[in-house]
Short mmCIF file of C-alpha atoms and ligand atoms in Angstrom, two decimals:
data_model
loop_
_atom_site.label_atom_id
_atom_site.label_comp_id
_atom_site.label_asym_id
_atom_site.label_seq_id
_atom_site.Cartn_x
_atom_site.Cartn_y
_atom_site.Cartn_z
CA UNK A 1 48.69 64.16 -4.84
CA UNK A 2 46.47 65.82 -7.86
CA UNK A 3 48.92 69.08 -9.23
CA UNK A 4 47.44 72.05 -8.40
CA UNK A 5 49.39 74.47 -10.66
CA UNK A 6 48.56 75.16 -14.00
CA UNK A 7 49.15 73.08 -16.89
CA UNK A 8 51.40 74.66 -19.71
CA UNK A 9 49.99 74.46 -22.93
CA UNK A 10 50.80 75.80 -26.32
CA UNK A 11 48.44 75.95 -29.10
CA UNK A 12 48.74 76.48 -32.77
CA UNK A 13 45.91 78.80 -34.24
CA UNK A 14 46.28 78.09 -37.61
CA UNK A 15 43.38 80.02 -38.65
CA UNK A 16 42.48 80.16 -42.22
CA UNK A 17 45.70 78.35 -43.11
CA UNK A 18 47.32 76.54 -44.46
CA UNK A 19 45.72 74.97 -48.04
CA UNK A 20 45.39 70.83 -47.08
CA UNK A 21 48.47 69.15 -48.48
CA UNK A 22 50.66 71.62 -46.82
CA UNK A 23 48.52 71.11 -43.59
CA UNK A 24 49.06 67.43 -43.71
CA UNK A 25 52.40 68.11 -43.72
CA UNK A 26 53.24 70.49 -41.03
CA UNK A 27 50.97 68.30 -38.81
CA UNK A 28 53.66 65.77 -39.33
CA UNK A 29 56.65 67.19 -38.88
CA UNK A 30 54.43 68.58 -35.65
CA UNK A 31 53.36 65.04 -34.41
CA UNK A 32 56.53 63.61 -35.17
CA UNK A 33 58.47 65.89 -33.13
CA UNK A 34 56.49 65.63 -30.33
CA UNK A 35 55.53 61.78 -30.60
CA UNK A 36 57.47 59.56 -27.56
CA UNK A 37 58.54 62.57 -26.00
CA UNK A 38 57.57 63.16 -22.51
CA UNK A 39 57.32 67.39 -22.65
CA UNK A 40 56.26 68.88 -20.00
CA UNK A 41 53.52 71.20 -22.08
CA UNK A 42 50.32 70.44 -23.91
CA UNK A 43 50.45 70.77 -27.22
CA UNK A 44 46.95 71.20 -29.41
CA UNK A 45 46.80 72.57 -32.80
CA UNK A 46 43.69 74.66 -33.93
CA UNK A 47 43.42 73.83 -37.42
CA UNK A 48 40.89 75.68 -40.04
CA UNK A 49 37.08 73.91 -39.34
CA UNK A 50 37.48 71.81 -42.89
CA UNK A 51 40.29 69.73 -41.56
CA UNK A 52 39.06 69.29 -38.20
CA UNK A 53 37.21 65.47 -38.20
CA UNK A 54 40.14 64.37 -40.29
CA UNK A 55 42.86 65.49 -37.55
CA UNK A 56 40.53 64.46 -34.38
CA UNK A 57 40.42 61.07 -36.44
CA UNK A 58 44.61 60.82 -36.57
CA UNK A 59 44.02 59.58 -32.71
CA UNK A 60 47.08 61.05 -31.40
CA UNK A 61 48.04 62.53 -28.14
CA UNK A 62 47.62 66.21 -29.48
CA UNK A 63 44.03 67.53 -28.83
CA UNK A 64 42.35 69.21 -31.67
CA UNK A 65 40.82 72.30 -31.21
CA UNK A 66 38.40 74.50 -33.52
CA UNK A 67 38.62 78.12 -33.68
CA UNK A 68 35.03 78.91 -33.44
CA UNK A 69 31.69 77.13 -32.15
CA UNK A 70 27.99 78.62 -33.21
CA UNK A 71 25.34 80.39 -31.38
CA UNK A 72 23.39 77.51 -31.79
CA UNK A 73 24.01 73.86 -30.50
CA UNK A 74 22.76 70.35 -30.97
CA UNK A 75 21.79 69.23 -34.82
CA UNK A 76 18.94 71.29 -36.33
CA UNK A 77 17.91 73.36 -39.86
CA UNK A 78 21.12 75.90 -39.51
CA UNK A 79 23.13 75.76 -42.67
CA UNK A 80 26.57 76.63 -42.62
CA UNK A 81 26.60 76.06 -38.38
CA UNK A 82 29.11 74.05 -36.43
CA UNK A 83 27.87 73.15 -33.26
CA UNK A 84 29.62 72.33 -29.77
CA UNK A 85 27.49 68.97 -30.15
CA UNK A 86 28.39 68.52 -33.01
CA UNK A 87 32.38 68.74 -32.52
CA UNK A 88 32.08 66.96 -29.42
CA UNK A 89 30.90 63.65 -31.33
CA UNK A 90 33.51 64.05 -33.95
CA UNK A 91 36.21 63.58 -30.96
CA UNK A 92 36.82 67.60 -30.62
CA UNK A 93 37.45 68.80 -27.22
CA UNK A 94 38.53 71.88 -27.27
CA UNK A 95 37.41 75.46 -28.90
CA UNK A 96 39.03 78.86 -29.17
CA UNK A 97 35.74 81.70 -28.09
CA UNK A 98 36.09 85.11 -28.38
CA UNK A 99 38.93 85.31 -30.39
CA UNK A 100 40.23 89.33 -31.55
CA UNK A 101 39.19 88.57 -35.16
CA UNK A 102 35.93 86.89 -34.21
CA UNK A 103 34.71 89.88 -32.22
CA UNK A 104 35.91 92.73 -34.66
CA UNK A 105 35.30 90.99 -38.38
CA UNK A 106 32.52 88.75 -37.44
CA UNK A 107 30.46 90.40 -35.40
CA UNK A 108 31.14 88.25 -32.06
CA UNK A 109 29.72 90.82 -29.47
CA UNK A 110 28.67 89.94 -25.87
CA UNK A 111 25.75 88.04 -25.66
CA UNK A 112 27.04 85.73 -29.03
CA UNK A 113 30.16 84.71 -27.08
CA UNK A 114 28.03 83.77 -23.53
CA UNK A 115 25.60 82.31 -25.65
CA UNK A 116 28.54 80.02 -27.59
CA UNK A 117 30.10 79.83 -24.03
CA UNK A 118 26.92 77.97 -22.40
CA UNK A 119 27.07 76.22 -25.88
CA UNK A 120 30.60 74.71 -25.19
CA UNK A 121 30.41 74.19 -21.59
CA UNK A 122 27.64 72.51 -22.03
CA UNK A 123 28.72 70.10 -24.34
CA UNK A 124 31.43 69.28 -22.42
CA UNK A 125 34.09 71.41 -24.88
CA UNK A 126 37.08 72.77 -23.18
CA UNK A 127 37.39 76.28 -24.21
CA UNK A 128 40.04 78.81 -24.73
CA UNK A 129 38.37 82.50 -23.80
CA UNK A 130 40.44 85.18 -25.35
CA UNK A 131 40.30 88.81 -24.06
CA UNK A 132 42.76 91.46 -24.92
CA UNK A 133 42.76 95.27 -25.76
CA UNK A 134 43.10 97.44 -28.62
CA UNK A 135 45.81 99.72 -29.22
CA UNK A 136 43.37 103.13 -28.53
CA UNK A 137 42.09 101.39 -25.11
CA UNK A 138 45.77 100.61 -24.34
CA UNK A 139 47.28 104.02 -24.65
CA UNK A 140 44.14 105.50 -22.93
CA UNK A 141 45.53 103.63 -20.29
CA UNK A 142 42.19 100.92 -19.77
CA UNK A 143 43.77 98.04 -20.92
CA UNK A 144 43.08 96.25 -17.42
CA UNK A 145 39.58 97.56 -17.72
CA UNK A 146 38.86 96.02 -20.74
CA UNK A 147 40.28 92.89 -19.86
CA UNK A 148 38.45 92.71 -16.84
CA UNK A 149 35.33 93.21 -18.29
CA UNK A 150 35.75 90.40 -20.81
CA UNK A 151 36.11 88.46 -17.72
CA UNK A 152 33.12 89.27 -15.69
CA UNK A 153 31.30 88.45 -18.89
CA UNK A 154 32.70 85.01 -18.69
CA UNK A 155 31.53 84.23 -14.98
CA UNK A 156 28.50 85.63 -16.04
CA UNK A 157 27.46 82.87 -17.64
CA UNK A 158 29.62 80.38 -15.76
CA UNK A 159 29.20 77.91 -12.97
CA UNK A 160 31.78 77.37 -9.63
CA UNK A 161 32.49 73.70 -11.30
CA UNK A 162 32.81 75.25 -15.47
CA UNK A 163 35.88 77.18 -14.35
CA UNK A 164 37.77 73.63 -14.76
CA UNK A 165 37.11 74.12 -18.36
CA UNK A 166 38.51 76.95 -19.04
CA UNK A 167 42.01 77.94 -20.06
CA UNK A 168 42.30 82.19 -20.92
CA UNK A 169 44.16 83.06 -23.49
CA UNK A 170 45.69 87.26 -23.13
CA UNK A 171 45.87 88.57 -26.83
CA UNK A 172 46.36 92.53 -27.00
CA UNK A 173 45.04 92.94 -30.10
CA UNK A 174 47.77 95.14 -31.33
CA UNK A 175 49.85 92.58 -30.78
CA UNK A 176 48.58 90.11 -33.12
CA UNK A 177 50.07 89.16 -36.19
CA UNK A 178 51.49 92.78 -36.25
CA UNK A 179 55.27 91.13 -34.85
CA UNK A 180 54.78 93.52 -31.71
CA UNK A 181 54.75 91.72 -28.78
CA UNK A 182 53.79 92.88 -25.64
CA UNK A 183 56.95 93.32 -23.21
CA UNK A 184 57.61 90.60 -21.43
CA UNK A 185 56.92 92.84 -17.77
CA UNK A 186 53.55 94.23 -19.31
CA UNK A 187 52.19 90.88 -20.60
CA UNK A 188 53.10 89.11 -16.73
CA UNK A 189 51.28 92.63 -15.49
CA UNK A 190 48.23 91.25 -17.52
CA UNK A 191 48.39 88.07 -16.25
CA UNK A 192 48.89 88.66 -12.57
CA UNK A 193 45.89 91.35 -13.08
CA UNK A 194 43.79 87.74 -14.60
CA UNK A 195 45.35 85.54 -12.07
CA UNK A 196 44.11 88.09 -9.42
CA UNK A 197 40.71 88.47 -10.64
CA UNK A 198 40.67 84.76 -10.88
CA UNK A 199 41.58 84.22 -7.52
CA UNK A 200 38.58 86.36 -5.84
CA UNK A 201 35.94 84.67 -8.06
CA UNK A 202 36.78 81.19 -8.31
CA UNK A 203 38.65 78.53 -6.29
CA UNK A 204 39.66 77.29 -9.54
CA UNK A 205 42.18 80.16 -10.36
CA UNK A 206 45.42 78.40 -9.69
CA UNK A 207 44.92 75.52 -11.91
CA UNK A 208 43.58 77.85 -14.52
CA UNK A 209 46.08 77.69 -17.52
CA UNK A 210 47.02 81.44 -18.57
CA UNK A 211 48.70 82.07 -22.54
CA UNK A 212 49.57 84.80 -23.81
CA UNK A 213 49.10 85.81 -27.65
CA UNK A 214 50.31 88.31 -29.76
CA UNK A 215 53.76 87.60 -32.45
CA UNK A 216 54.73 84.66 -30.37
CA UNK A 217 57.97 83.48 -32.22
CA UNK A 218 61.08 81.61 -31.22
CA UNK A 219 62.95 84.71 -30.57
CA UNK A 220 60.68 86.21 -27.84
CA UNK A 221 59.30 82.46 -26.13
CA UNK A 222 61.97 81.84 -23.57
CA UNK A 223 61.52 85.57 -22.09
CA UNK A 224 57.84 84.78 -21.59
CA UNK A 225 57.78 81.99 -20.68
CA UNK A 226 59.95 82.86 -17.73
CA UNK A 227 57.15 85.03 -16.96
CA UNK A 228 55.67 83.94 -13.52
CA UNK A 229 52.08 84.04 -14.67
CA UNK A 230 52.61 82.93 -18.41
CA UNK A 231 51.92 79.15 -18.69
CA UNK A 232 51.93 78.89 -22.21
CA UNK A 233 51.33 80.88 -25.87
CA UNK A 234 48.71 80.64 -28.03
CA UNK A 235 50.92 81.17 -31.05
CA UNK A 236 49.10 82.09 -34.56
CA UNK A 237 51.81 83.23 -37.61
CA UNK A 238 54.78 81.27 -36.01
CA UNK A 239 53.02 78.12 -35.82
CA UNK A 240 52.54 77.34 -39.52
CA UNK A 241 56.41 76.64 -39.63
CA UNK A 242 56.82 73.17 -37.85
CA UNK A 243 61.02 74.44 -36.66
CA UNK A 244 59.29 77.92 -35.37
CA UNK A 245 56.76 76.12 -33.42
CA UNK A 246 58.61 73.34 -32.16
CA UNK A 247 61.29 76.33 -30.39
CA UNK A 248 58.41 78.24 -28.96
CA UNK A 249 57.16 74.45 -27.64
CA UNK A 250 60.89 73.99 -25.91
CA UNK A 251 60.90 77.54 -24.38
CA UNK A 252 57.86 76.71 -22.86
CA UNK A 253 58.11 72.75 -21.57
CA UNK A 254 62.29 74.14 -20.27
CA UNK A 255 59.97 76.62 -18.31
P1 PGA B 301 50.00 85.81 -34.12
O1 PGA B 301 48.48 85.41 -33.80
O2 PGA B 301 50.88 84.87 -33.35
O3 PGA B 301 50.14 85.65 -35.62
O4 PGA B 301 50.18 87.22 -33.68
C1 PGA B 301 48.08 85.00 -32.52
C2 PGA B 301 46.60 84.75 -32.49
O5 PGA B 301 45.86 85.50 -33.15
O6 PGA B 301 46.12 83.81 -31.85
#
């Protein structure tokens, strides 16, 4: 019978990190660790866009997942682009969209992210929405708001069969790389708030893979990962040390 709850998945966002040698490295000690192992969790590493062919290339069982897609697709006169087409012939399944530090330094606003959305979906690229709230909109209480409304600009642009695509990834932005993590309680609040809204607007919503973001480390993993609605982390400073990583990868395939 096909498993109908959601698959737990944590993913490395290594963002502009680390220089290449070192890269090559912790990739090893990554793969190695998780090579022959049957753990019950996905693991996929989001490596900067330069390494990105070379790692799809390594042909292991760890998908490869870029942080970022363009507003443009196919081949075409765009210098500097990377398109969903593009990635999707170089054996790269996966992307990150709408990532905290793509919408506030890069100037991903609304109709960019649908537009790289289509883009992805399109393609046939998995993708990994983030949403999440700012400190102000959290302590002016319309942190659910927010998040909500991230998420009705998803379906927008979505179709009944695209939600299979789609893992969300819950990233209060306050929360990032700042070592504050969200309470275990408020971050499952989040998430059954997602799962909920999920759950009216798609028949998808219980196979749809919810991580949470924001100072995942070793310390904090096993607490939220008991979390009903947490099925994984998507786990940015902690993940560029291989023994940090591999802990928060055993909290979450012990879940
Ligand atoms: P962090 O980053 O784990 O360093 O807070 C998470 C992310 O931005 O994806």
């Amino acid at each position: 019978m096909e498993k109908t709850s959601p698959k737990k998945w944590v993913i490395g966002n290594w963002k502009l990190n680390p220089y290449f040698q070192d890269a090559q490295a912790l990739f090893q000690s990554i793969t190695q660790h998780i090579e022959g192992q049957s753990l019950d969790c996905q693991v996929a590493i989001a490596p900067p866009t330069a390494y990105l062919a070379f790692f799809s290339a390594q042909n292991l069982p760890l998908p490869i997942v870029a942080q970022d897609i363009s507003i443009v697709n196919g081949t075409g006169a765009y210098t500097g682009e990377i398109s969903a087409d593009l990635l999707k012939h170089a054996n790269v399944n996966y992307t990150l969209i709408g990532h905290s530090e793509r919408r506030e330094l890069f100037g991903d606003h609304v109709e960019r992210l649908q537009q790289k959305i289509k883009n992805a979906i399109g393609s046939g690229l998995h993708i990994i929405y983030c949403v999440g709230e700012s400190l102000e909109q959290r302590e002016a209480g319309h942190a659910k708001d927010i998040v909500i409304q991230q998420l009705q600009e998803l379906k927008a642009v979505l179709s009944e069969d695209d939600w299979q695509n789609v893992i969300i990834a819950y990233e209060p932005i306050w929360a990032i790389g700042t070592g504050k993590t969200a309470l275990p309680q408020d971050a499952q609040d989040m998430h059954a708030t997602i799962r909920s809204y999920l759950q009216d607007h798609t028949t998808w919503a219980n196979r749809i893979s919810l991580l949470y973001g924001g100072s995942v480390k070793p310390e904090n993993a096993v607490e939220l990962a008991a979390c009903t609605d947490i099925d994984g982390a998507l786990v940015g400073g902690a993940s560029l040390d291989a023994s940090s990583f591999i802990s928060i990868i055993q909290a979450f395939a012990q879940k």
